[in-house]
XYZ file of C-alpha atoms in Angstrom:
713
model
C -63.194 -1.978 -2.725
C -62.074 -4.242 -5.550
C -59.660 -7.086 -5.047
C -56.380 -7.216 -6.940
C -57.864 -9.772 -9.342
C -60.911 -7.626 -10.058
C -58.706 -4.565 -10.452
C -56.553 -6.299 -13.107
C -59.656 -7.032 -15.160
C -60.254 -3.299 -15.488
C -56.718 -2.656 -16.776
C -55.089 -3.209 -20.161
C -53.921 -6.734 -20.918
C -50.420 -5.514 -21.814
C -49.794 -3.973 -18.370
C -46.690 -5.168 -16.547
C -46.597 -6.522 -13.023
C -44.831 -3.457 -11.603
C -47.312 -1.044 -13.185
C -50.236 -3.144 -11.958
C -48.960 -3.131 -8.380
C -48.225 0.600 -8.537
C -51.676 1.430 -9.907
C -53.363 -0.862 -7.391
C -51.501 0.920 -4.575
C -52.735 4.249 -5.896
C -56.256 2.877 -6.135
C -56.173 1.601 -2.550
C -54.719 4.865 -1.266
C -57.401 6.903 -3.021
C -60.081 4.547 -1.751
C -58.760 4.901 1.806
C -58.771 8.699 1.531
C -62.366 8.622 0.403
C -63.351 6.251 3.213
C -61.680 8.390 5.888
C -63.358 11.491 4.531
C -66.774 9.792 4.452
C -66.296 8.447 7.961
C -65.414 11.929 9.212
C -68.453 13.470 7.534
C -70.795 10.806 8.934
C -69.590 11.048 12.556
C -68.279 14.583 13.013
C -71.493 15.774 14.687
C -71.555 12.978 17.256
C -70.420 13.619 20.811
C -67.903 10.780 21.115
C -66.135 11.945 17.954
C -66.007 15.570 19.095
C -64.523 14.584 22.456
C -61.665 12.862 20.673
C -60.766 15.277 17.869
C -62.645 18.579 17.996
C -60.215 21.468 18.670
C -62.382 22.847 21.494
C -64.206 19.829 22.915
C -61.080 17.672 22.967
C -59.191 20.312 24.965
C -61.938 20.378 27.600
C -61.893 16.616 27.826
C -58.109 16.531 28.177
C -58.283 19.076 30.985
C -60.828 16.935 32.838
C -58.689 13.820 32.463
C -55.574 15.711 33.536
C -57.252 17.027 36.689
C -58.445 13.522 37.560
C -54.926 12.180 36.975
C -53.411 14.858 39.212
C -55.897 13.920 41.928
C -54.799 10.299 41.670
C -51.142 11.315 41.942
C -51.954 13.346 45.049
C -53.742 10.423 46.697
C -50.912 8.038 45.789
C -48.282 10.306 47.337
C -50.388 10.635 50.475
C -50.616 6.859 50.784
C -46.906 6.540 50.047
C -46.051 8.922 52.882
C -48.195 6.895 55.277
C -46.409 3.644 54.257
C -49.654 1.979 53.211
C -47.991 0.199 50.301
C -45.134 -1.130 52.432
C -47.579 -3.095 54.588
C -49.193 -4.962 51.689
C -47.709 -7.075 48.918
C -49.299 -7.963 45.579
C -49.858 -11.608 46.496
C -53.047 -13.627 46.462
C -52.455 -14.588 50.092
C -53.078 -10.973 51.113
C -56.234 -10.497 49.071
C -58.196 -9.054 52.017
C -55.475 -6.484 52.734
C -55.353 -5.584 49.041
C -59.114 -5.051 48.929
C -58.962 -2.860 52.037
C -56.125 -0.830 50.491
C -58.040 -0.325 47.240
C -61.176 0.692 49.154
C -59.244 3.212 51.240
C -57.789 4.700 48.036
C -61.310 4.989 46.593
C -62.474 6.805 49.728
C -59.566 9.237 49.348
C -60.387 9.758 45.667
C -64.005 10.516 46.569
C -62.828 13.261 48.927
C -63.192 11.269 52.137
C -61.381 11.976 55.400
C -59.679 9.803 57.982
C -63.043 9.494 59.735
C -64.541 7.885 56.629
C -61.761 5.297 56.608
C -63.182 3.863 59.847
C -65.951 2.323 57.752
C -63.468 -0.303 56.621
C -62.708 -1.200 60.249
C -66.418 -1.556 60.928
C -66.669 -3.877 57.963
C -63.868 -5.992 59.379
C -65.608 -6.099 62.761
C -68.813 -7.190 61.067
C -66.919 -9.903 59.214
C -65.386 -11.145 62.474
C -68.823 -11.202 64.083
C -70.164 -13.214 61.172
C -67.262 -15.628 61.501
C -67.874 -15.985 65.219
C -71.567 -16.602 64.612
C -70.770 -19.273 62.078
C -68.287 -20.868 64.484
C -70.795 -20.815 67.364
C -73.485 -22.245 65.107
C -71.132 -25.035 64.109
C -70.265 -25.700 67.769
C -73.952 -25.803 68.714
C -74.745 -28.135 65.869
C -71.914 -30.430 66.958
C -73.107 -30.314 70.572
C -76.646 -31.163 69.505
C -75.363 -34.052 67.478
C -73.396 -35.341 70.489
C -76.497 -34.992 72.728
C -78.584 -36.883 70.218
C -75.987 -39.636 70.183
C -76.058 -39.866 74.009
C -79.850 -40.036 74.039
C -79.788 -42.780 71.487
C -77.306 -44.699 73.652
C -79.554 -44.273 76.722
C -82.508 -45.697 74.831
C -80.452 -48.701 73.816
C -79.718 -49.623 77.541
C -83.074 -49.289 79.458
C -82.465 -52.223 81.932
C -79.410 -50.599 83.411
C -81.266 -47.348 83.983
C -84.163 -49.109 85.859
C -81.787 -50.790 88.255
C -80.097 -47.473 88.931
C -83.497 -45.873 89.661
C -84.384 -48.619 92.208
C -81.065 -48.154 93.980
C -81.727 -44.434 94.238
C -85.182 -45.045 95.732
C -83.752 -47.347 98.438
C -81.135 -44.784 99.367
C -83.816 -42.086 99.713
C -85.939 -44.275 102.036
C -82.993 -44.968 104.312
C -82.256 -41.249 104.599
C -85.888 -40.447 105.483
C -85.845 -43.061 108.310
C -82.726 -41.623 109.845
C -84.213 -38.077 109.794
C -87.406 -39.245 111.606
C -85.377 -40.855 114.409
C -83.434 -37.639 114.965
C -86.673 -35.585 115.176
C -88.141 -37.958 117.802
C -85.059 -37.515 120.006
C -85.302 -33.723 119.768
C -89.052 -33.502 120.751
C -88.759 -34.336 124.538
C -85.946 -31.888 124.975
C -88.041 -29.065 123.447
C -91.044 -29.843 125.724
C -88.942 -29.525 128.900
C -87.648 -26.126 127.802
C -91.185 -24.828 127.118
C -92.373 -25.817 130.643
C -89.571 -23.934 132.353
C -90.307 -20.756 130.373
C -94.022 -20.892 131.269
C -93.306 -21.224 135.018
C -91.211 -18.092 134.971
C -93.854 -15.984 133.144
C -96.854 -16.664 135.513
C -95.919 -14.409 138.586
C -95.091 -11.424 136.379
C -98.549 -11.590 134.769
C -100.282 -11.552 138.241
C -98.446 -8.440 139.363
C -99.478 -6.505 136.248
C -103.149 -7.331 136.763
C -103.140 -6.042 140.393
C -101.600 -2.721 139.411
C -104.116 -2.091 136.660
C -107.170 -2.798 138.926
C -106.122 -0.256 141.608
C -105.498 2.636 139.208
C -108.419 2.070 136.867
C -110.789 4.905 138.035
C -108.106 7.512 138.064
C -106.992 6.709 134.582
C -110.541 6.973 133.233
C -111.018 10.518 134.620
C -107.731 11.659 133.293
C -108.546 10.281 129.858
C -111.843 12.218 129.611
C -110.320 15.572 130.545
C -107.462 15.039 128.118
C -109.837 14.297 125.243
C -111.896 17.481 125.892
C -108.842 19.741 126.045
C -107.437 18.090 122.927
C -110.558 18.934 120.919
C -110.381 22.593 121.908
C -106.738 22.900 121.057
C -107.412 21.273 117.644
C -110.155 23.784 116.812
C -108.030 26.824 117.674
C -105.063 25.512 115.766
C -107.216 24.917 112.634
C -108.511 28.516 112.718
C -105.015 29.945 113.079
C -103.761 27.758 110.237
C -106.537 28.955 107.896
C -105.706 32.594 108.687
C -102.020 32.062 108.075
C -102.609 30.019 104.907
C -104.621 32.663 103.050
C -101.745 35.180 102.597
C -99.260 32.370 102.099
C -101.360 30.929 99.273
C -101.517 34.278 97.576
C -97.732 34.654 97.858
C -97.121 31.174 96.520
C -99.412 31.754 93.548
C -97.550 34.954 92.684
C -94.207 33.262 92.998
C -95.334 30.369 90.797
C -96.549 32.721 88.060
C -93.227 34.610 88.178
C -91.286 31.340 87.909
C -93.408 30.213 84.958
C -92.805 33.518 83.171
C -89.066 33.228 83.783
C -88.998 29.656 82.447
C -90.949 30.719 79.324
C -88.482 33.506 78.664
C -85.543 31.149 79.168
C -87.083 28.616 76.749
C -87.618 31.314 74.129
C -84.024 32.491 74.501
C -82.745 28.923 74.145
C -84.832 28.335 71.020
C -83.555 31.578 69.483
C -79.964 30.597 70.263
C -80.528 27.170 68.721
C -81.905 28.799 65.584
C -78.984 31.181 65.379
C -76.321 28.540 66.140
C -76.175 25.511 63.777
C -76.880 22.249 65.458
C -73.816 20.084 65.914
C -74.489 16.856 64.045
C -72.889 13.632 65.098
C -70.277 12.890 62.449
C -70.365 9.354 61.202
C -68.089 7.691 58.649
C -69.508 7.662 55.124
C -69.512 4.551 52.984
C -67.939 6.157 49.906
C -66.298 3.069 48.435
C -69.558 1.233 47.723
C -72.057 2.300 45.085
C -75.089 1.037 43.200
C -75.104 1.219 39.415
C -77.207 0.576 36.318
C -75.883 -0.666 32.993
C -77.327 0.851 29.805
C -76.902 -1.620 26.949
C -78.003 0.541 24.025
C -77.146 4.194 23.580
C -77.515 5.609 20.091
C -74.535 7.585 18.718
C -76.641 10.746 18.681
C -77.402 10.566 22.437
C -75.145 12.870 24.432
C -73.813 12.465 27.930
C -75.650 15.583 29.079
C -78.974 14.060 28.084
C -78.273 10.909 30.095
C -77.200 12.981 33.101
C -80.315 15.156 32.886
C -82.460 12.029 32.770
C -80.773 10.410 35.786
C -80.483 13.515 37.973
C -84.193 13.324 38.681
C -83.583 10.329 40.929
C -82.027 10.686 44.403
C -78.455 9.637 45.040
C -77.171 10.246 41.501
C -73.366 10.480 41.259
C -71.994 10.194 37.704
C -72.330 8.716 34.218
C -69.724 6.822 32.190
C -70.164 6.153 28.462
C -67.817 3.857 26.565
C -66.475 4.383 23.062
C -68.679 3.029 20.255
C -67.960 -0.195 18.401
C -68.380 -0.752 14.696
C -69.769 -4.269 15.146
C -72.628 -2.804 17.215
C -73.485 -0.153 14.593
C -71.528 2.439 16.593
C -73.926 2.137 19.515
C -72.447 2.863 22.915
C -72.783 1.399 26.405
C -73.217 3.378 29.608
C -72.994 3.015 33.386
C -75.001 5.208 35.737
C -73.691 5.338 39.314
C -75.828 6.071 42.380
C -75.185 6.075 46.089
C -75.439 2.826 47.978
C -78.634 3.520 49.924
C -80.951 4.067 46.917
C -83.533 1.576 45.688
C -81.670 0.692 42.518
C -84.268 -1.745 41.190
C -87.014 0.864 41.265
C -84.793 3.356 39.414
C -83.910 0.693 36.843
C -87.600 -0.039 36.296
C -88.304 3.639 35.708
C -85.413 3.962 33.245
C -86.738 1.028 31.234
C -89.935 2.992 30.648
C -88.044 5.956 29.168
C -86.911 6.368 25.560
C -84.196 8.806 24.524
C -84.375 9.867 20.880
C -86.632 6.879 20.160
C -83.999 4.524 21.554
C -84.639 1.912 24.222
C -81.883 2.107 26.805
C -81.961 -1.538 27.882
C -81.248 -0.725 31.534
C -80.269 -3.558 33.873
C -78.884 -3.558 37.407
C -75.106 -3.825 37.477
C -73.950 -6.396 40.011
C -71.085 -5.867 42.434
C -67.693 -7.267 41.544
C -67.494 -10.934 42.486
C -63.706 -11.174 42.939
C -61.699 -8.037 43.449
C -58.313 -9.782 43.450
C -57.565 -12.264 40.651
C -54.552 -14.569 40.609
C -51.944 -15.182 37.917
C -49.227 -17.779 37.455
C -47.131 -18.332 40.577
C -43.917 -18.295 38.535
C -44.093 -14.490 38.778
C -42.559 -14.748 42.269
C -39.273 -16.085 40.886
C -36.303 -13.755 41.250
C -35.449 -13.719 37.541
C -39.057 -12.974 36.528
C -39.336 -10.250 39.177
C -36.221 -8.495 37.889
C -37.602 -8.626 34.335
C -40.954 -7.256 35.562
C -39.188 -4.347 37.269
C -37.510 -3.452 33.990
C -40.763 -3.674 31.997
C -42.821 -1.780 34.597
C -40.211 1.005 34.725
C -40.439 1.429 30.940
C -44.228 1.555 31.080
C -44.189 4.169 33.845
C -41.719 6.249 31.881
C -43.896 6.182 28.739
C -47.156 6.924 30.551
C -45.652 9.739 32.644
C -44.210 11.296 29.520
C -47.551 11.020 27.736
C -49.379 12.673 30.666
C -46.629 15.294 31.282
C -46.108 14.129 34.859
C -42.985 14.870 36.902
C -41.730 17.310 34.253
C -40.851 20.967 34.494
C -42.251 23.509 32.053
C -38.986 23.492 30.105
C -38.889 19.700 29.985
C -42.454 19.455 28.679
C -41.509 21.207 25.453
C -38.367 19.109 24.923
C -38.948 15.531 23.825
C -36.133 13.037 24.304
C -36.235 9.408 23.284
C -33.336 8.454 25.570
C -34.483 6.035 28.294
C -33.718 7.579 31.664
C -35.525 5.296 34.162
C -34.763 6.806 37.578
C -31.732 8.886 36.677
C -33.556 12.007 35.504
C -37.111 11.244 36.580
C -38.522 13.058 39.593
C -41.022 10.291 40.222
C -40.382 8.996 43.771
C -41.283 5.479 42.671
C -38.432 5.483 40.124
C -35.805 6.566 42.618
C -32.664 4.369 42.445
C -34.475 1.925 40.202
C -31.329 1.065 38.249
C -29.820 -0.539 41.342
C -32.324 -3.362 40.993
C -32.042 -3.755 37.214
C -28.393 -4.817 37.206
C -27.618 -8.470 37.771
C -24.577 -9.635 39.740
C -22.589 -12.808 39.192
C -19.201 -14.200 40.231
C -18.095 -14.748 36.642
C -14.352 -14.552 37.318
C -14.516 -17.061 40.137
C -16.495 -19.494 38.011
C -14.056 -19.049 35.148
C -11.071 -19.782 37.407
C -12.749 -22.834 38.863
C -13.679 -24.085 35.412
C -17.423 -23.765 35.891
C -19.760 -22.596 33.127
C -21.257 -19.247 34.049
C -23.985 -19.444 31.433
C -26.773 -20.658 33.663
C -29.644 -19.498 31.498
C -28.967 -21.814 28.573
C -30.253 -24.860 30.420
C -27.803 -27.076 28.571
C -27.093 -29.243 31.615
C -28.815 -32.445 32.545
C -32.116 -32.762 34.414
C -31.181 -31.245 37.801
C -28.957 -28.514 36.315
C -31.653 -27.313 33.882
C -34.326 -26.978 36.578
C -34.570 -24.761 39.634
C -36.934 -24.028 42.479
C -38.775 -20.747 42.905
C -36.350 -18.253 44.440
C -38.266 -15.476 46.182
C -36.413 -12.200 46.876
C -38.458 -10.011 49.231
C -36.432 -6.874 48.526
C -37.010 -7.086 44.783
C -40.687 -7.890 45.341
C -41.104 -4.790 47.511
C -39.643 -2.614 44.728
C -41.864 -4.264 42.101
C -44.988 -3.925 44.246
C -44.389 -0.195 44.584
C -44.250 0.119 40.790
C -47.378 -2.007 40.345
C -49.345 0.067 42.862
C -48.300 3.235 41.038
C -49.493 1.849 37.707
C -52.778 0.654 39.191
C -53.646 3.738 41.216
C -52.341 6.549 38.988
C -52.590 5.224 35.413
C -55.327 2.561 35.937
C -53.060 -0.123 34.446
C -53.395 -3.663 35.776
C -49.885 -4.942 35.095
C -50.388 -8.677 35.525
C -53.532 -8.494 33.382
C -51.571 -6.405 30.786
C -54.514 -4.043 30.218
C -55.725 -0.539 31.028
C -59.119 0.282 32.522
C -60.268 3.389 30.601
C -62.343 6.173 32.168
C -62.105 4.523 35.582
C -62.902 7.746 37.443
C -66.357 7.767 35.828
C -67.075 4.073 36.308
C -68.981 2.674 39.329
C -65.813 1.078 40.801
C -62.864 3.465 40.664
C -60.343 0.830 41.787
C -62.210 -2.366 41.217
C -60.075 -5.267 40.037
C -56.389 -6.032 40.494
C -54.418 -9.125 39.553
C -51.912 -10.519 42.032
C -49.279 -13.228 42.119
C -50.576 -16.701 42.839
C -49.047 -19.414 44.960
C -45.703 -20.565 43.510
C -45.622 -24.025 41.960
C -44.418 -26.827 44.201
C -42.502 -28.538 41.397
C -39.244 -27.296 39.917
C -39.255 -24.908 36.955
C -36.926 -25.070 33.981
C -35.048 -22.089 32.593
C -36.880 -22.516 29.326
C -40.247 -22.107 31.024
C -39.040 -18.921 32.730
C -37.727 -17.501 29.470
C -40.915 -18.408 27.579
C -43.069 -16.761 30.243
C -41.068 -13.511 30.137
C -41.157 -13.455 26.336
C -44.906 -14.055 26.046
C -45.662 -11.520 28.763
C -43.622 -8.832 26.997
C -45.441 -9.562 23.747
C -48.827 -9.146 25.449
C -47.876 -5.866 27.104
C -45.934 -4.505 24.106
C -48.539 -1.807 23.421
C -47.520 -0.036 26.657
C -43.806 -0.351 25.933
C -43.988 1.503 22.637
C -43.875 5.293 22.879
C -46.515 7.479 21.276
C -46.118 7.286 17.492
C -46.851 10.425 15.497
C -47.457 10.378 11.770
C -45.090 12.336 9.563
C -46.194 15.082 7.203
C -45.715 12.818 4.198
C -48.013 10.167 5.652
C -50.613 12.812 6.477
C -50.565 14.182 2.931
C -51.000 10.653 1.564
C -54.030 10.189 3.798
C -55.499 13.446 2.496
C -54.696 16.058 5.121
C -55.977 19.547 4.384
C -54.291 22.944 4.531
C -56.256 25.797 6.167
C -55.318 28.360 3.442
C -56.499 26.197 0.574
C -59.761 25.318 2.327
C -60.441 28.974 3.111
C -59.791 29.844 -0.531
C -62.205 27.120 -1.626
C -64.807 28.502 0.772
C -64.432 32.040 -0.608
C -64.639 30.847 -4.224
C -67.718 28.726 -3.523
C -69.449 31.772 -1.978
C -68.628 34.126 -4.854
C -71.224 33.842 -7.626
C -71.252 35.749 -10.899
C -74.747 36.863 -11.876
C -73.829 38.860 -14.951
C -71.111 41.148 -16.215
C -69.849 43.327 -13.335
C -72.454 41.849 -11.024
C -71.401 39.393 -8.299
C -73.422 37.897 -5.425
C -72.461 36.830 -1.903
C -74.915 34.025 -0.963
C -74.017 34.348 2.737
C -75.615 37.800 3.009
C -77.455 38.181 -0.326
C -75.603 41.379 -1.203
C -74.386 42.175 -4.717
C -71.039 43.665 -5.709
C -69.333 44.902 -8.855
C -66.374 42.511 -8.692
C -65.144 39.306 -6.982
C -62.483 41.165 -5.000
C -65.239 43.139 -3.252
C -67.046 39.915 -2.373
C -63.791 38.546 -0.952
C -63.291 41.592 1.276
C -66.912 41.419 2.356
C -66.582 37.761 3.430
C -63.400 38.396 5.438
C -64.832 41.497 7.127
C -68.473 40.618 7.714
C -68.305 36.808 7.901
C -65.116 36.237 9.866
C -66.890 33.654 12.046
C -67.487 31.552 8.929
C -63.787 31.672 8.111
C -62.980 30.567 11.657
C -65.409 27.673 11.332
C -63.642 26.525 8.165
C -60.275 26.649 9.921
C -61.634 24.702 12.887
C -63.101 22.146 10.517
C -59.707 21.674 8.884
C -58.018 21.260 12.255
C -60.788 18.867 13.281
C -60.166 16.647 10.251
C -56.378 16.754 10.614
C -56.635 15.744 14.270
C -58.593 12.703 13.177
C -55.933 11.765 10.635
C -53.073 12.253 13.115
C -54.409 9.586 15.452
C -52.699 6.266 14.596
C -55.480 4.422 16.466
C -58.291 6.299 14.785
C -61.668 4.565 14.509
C -62.486 3.555 10.972
C -64.597 1.110 9.077
C -63.323 -2.468 8.818
C -62.734 -4.421 5.670
C -65.593 -4.521 3.181
C -67.644 -7.724 3.588
C -67.244 -8.420 -0.133
C -63.491 -8.925 0.255
C -63.746 -11.680 2.842
C -63.706 -14.382 0.189
C -60.683 -12.905 -1.616
C -58.779 -12.686 1.696
C -57.755 -16.327 1.318
C -56.336 -15.754 -2.176
C -54.385 -12.558 -1.388
C -53.623 -12.504 2.350
C -50.812 -9.974 1.981
C -52.527 -7.418 -0.220
C -54.219 -5.618 2.663
C -51.009 -4.931 4.599
C -48.723 -4.564 1.587
C -50.641 -1.657 0.136
C -51.220 0.337 3.317
C -54.740 -0.795 4.051
C -53.969 -1.278 7.732
C -55.424 -4.056 9.868
C -58.759 -4.989 8.408
C -58.623 -2.334 5.703
C -61.359 0.217 5.061
C -64.877 -0.496 3.938
C -67.645 1.741 2.614
C -69.866 3.269 5.271
C -72.991 1.447 6.291
C -76.319 3.156 6.048
C -78.453 2.979 9.147
C -81.584 4.662 7.826
C -84.683 3.133 6.290
C -85.922 0.990 9.171
C -84.638 -2.372 10.274
C -83.317 -3.500 6.905
C -82.026 -0.126 5.765
C -78.340 -0.954 6.116
C -78.397 -4.244 4.308
C -80.074 -3.627 0.948
C -83.718 -3.714 2.029
C -85.704 -6.636 3.424
C -84.653 -10.216 2.882
C -83.487 -9.513 -0.631
C -79.878 -9.786 0.536
C -80.189 -13.513 0.953
C -82.362 -14.307 -2.071
C -82.633 -13.230 -5.675
C -83.201 -9.525 -5.004
C -80.610 -6.825 -5.562
C -78.312 -4.992 -3.143
C -76.556 -5.982 0.055
C -74.173 -8.924 -0.036
C -75.609 -10.576 -3.154
C -72.778 -9.925 -5.626
C -69.826 -10.912 -3.393
C -71.509 -14.125 -2.335
C -72.330 -14.933 -5.945
C -68.630 -14.691 -6.844
C -67.526 -16.753 -3.861
C -70.099 -19.518 -4.145
C -71.076 -19.474 -7.834
C -72.855 -22.595 -9.063
C -71.318 -24.344 -12.095
C -73.567 -25.170 -15.042
C -75.360 -28.497 -14.970
C -73.332 -29.897 -17.826
C -70.162 -29.644 -15.769
C -71.349 -32.046 -13.084
C -69.862 -35.544 -13.371
C -72.674 -37.932 -12.449
C -70.848 -41.089 -11.445
C -69.027 -41.563 -14.712
C -65.503 -41.356 -13.350
C -62.831 -39.394 -15.199
C -64.128 -39.166 -18.736
């Protein structure tokens, strides 16, 4: 695109300033139309473009996003009923509780049950065990250090220890001597007792010997007869036992076989019952909030999401794929995240993906690390009462805009009616917005201050040092209301309020509720009213994109951008497919049939090629949807106009070029240097590429114009 200076060189010298500006506006508008049309033609077959603007693909994508949003609303209401949000505040001091809350929400989003939530308790137990281990290790290390110190002290005083040892030895010898004396006294007493016992035992032994000698012969005869009769009785009893055992053995063997058969039948019946009845598995909590993921650095615009999913489904534990929108500074290449379950060997899968090429494109797969800090802190001035009240007002506006955009909390009649009147909690059915206006109104004793002669304007800060400053005033009731709004934005709409940003496509990313910013510790020093006002103003400017409602282009703006009408495009299609061969002989190139007149060809196209007519209408709707998007992707400013940007900084915005303005489409064919004029000729004397613009910006003056040390001649 030419600059205003270059454009004037193409015009007549007698042109006026008004005519020049008017014609330059027309030139820029026509150039922008052509650029938008070329951009649409170049990218209309790519998946990311179809998802945004195609009349069929975009509807499917919107339905998927709407179902995911409804699921988030359902989970949020469930947590709200259980008072999960009332137990936690968005403060950095409660970072562990915030992380646990976010993880429990992720488990609910993944379809987990209350049993799966016990995983978080197990994690806490493991953390406590680790803390206890660290504490015990520290205690042991301290004890060892103290023991080492005592040993070192003992080594320093060896003389004292030797004297103590000698004293101990003397004490032991004295004790041994006393024990020996006691034993000697006891010995004579024991001997006298033994003699008395022996004198009593002698007559009893004599009597026993006399009795045994008189009855000796009789006892021998009796013993012989008893042995003989005992042998006979043993023989007869053995024979009787063998006779009785033979039928008993047979009976026992039969009984044992019957028992074995019964046990076999019972085992078979049990096995059949186990096959018929499903085995009751021990239910254990699933770790649904933790995943493993791979980051794909390079995805060509032609690669579709289905191809990436088909490639990754071959590996176990595959969950989902997320692909970001392309960027013009990366030649419209995209980035992707592949999510797997936690237990997989993610490094092995990453190695295998690096050996695969999709459409001759290296994926550049690397392992995606876990989030280092889930809760990030912001300025502690956010805890001040005045800032909190302002945040409640801003957050309520954002919730109203996002709910209206997503058609949440609206009846079927209210969805069709669009009202720009801010309602906050008056007409909204959102439970978070209930009675929100009660906290947006400030109260002050203005009449009392006026009667007492005090200035009620406390926000001007016109007083002296102490009057202009104030300490952080923390209102817990207002903070509880604000935290409820912030949790709603984070969980439902994926908006991190204190980071003033939105995390897009979070349901497809590895971490579905990953990062959240919280209020930091309040400053210890006093804060001025000017600092509070500056903070509120800068914060509103950063988050202004969420405060503005959805802007739709008018019909006039669409016609200026080159919107198309379905009837005219259909007529152009019919005319282009009606060819005159000769007089009264017309051809339809779609079918190859010949007709006597163009009206017959027209009827033939509408009757036999109605699908072609529908394709033309869809193409028109496709293009118009692209133009209706105020944040449509388009090419940035042409590189050749970067030098003229300093001379005419206002031309780009004054003539409707938008931020950055359009630029002609790059060409990505022809190898590595295809988009930049071919080879290194762009930076030397060859043609093409950036040669002409850089020649204008940095043109060398002729040698005669150099002043070689002669001063001002």
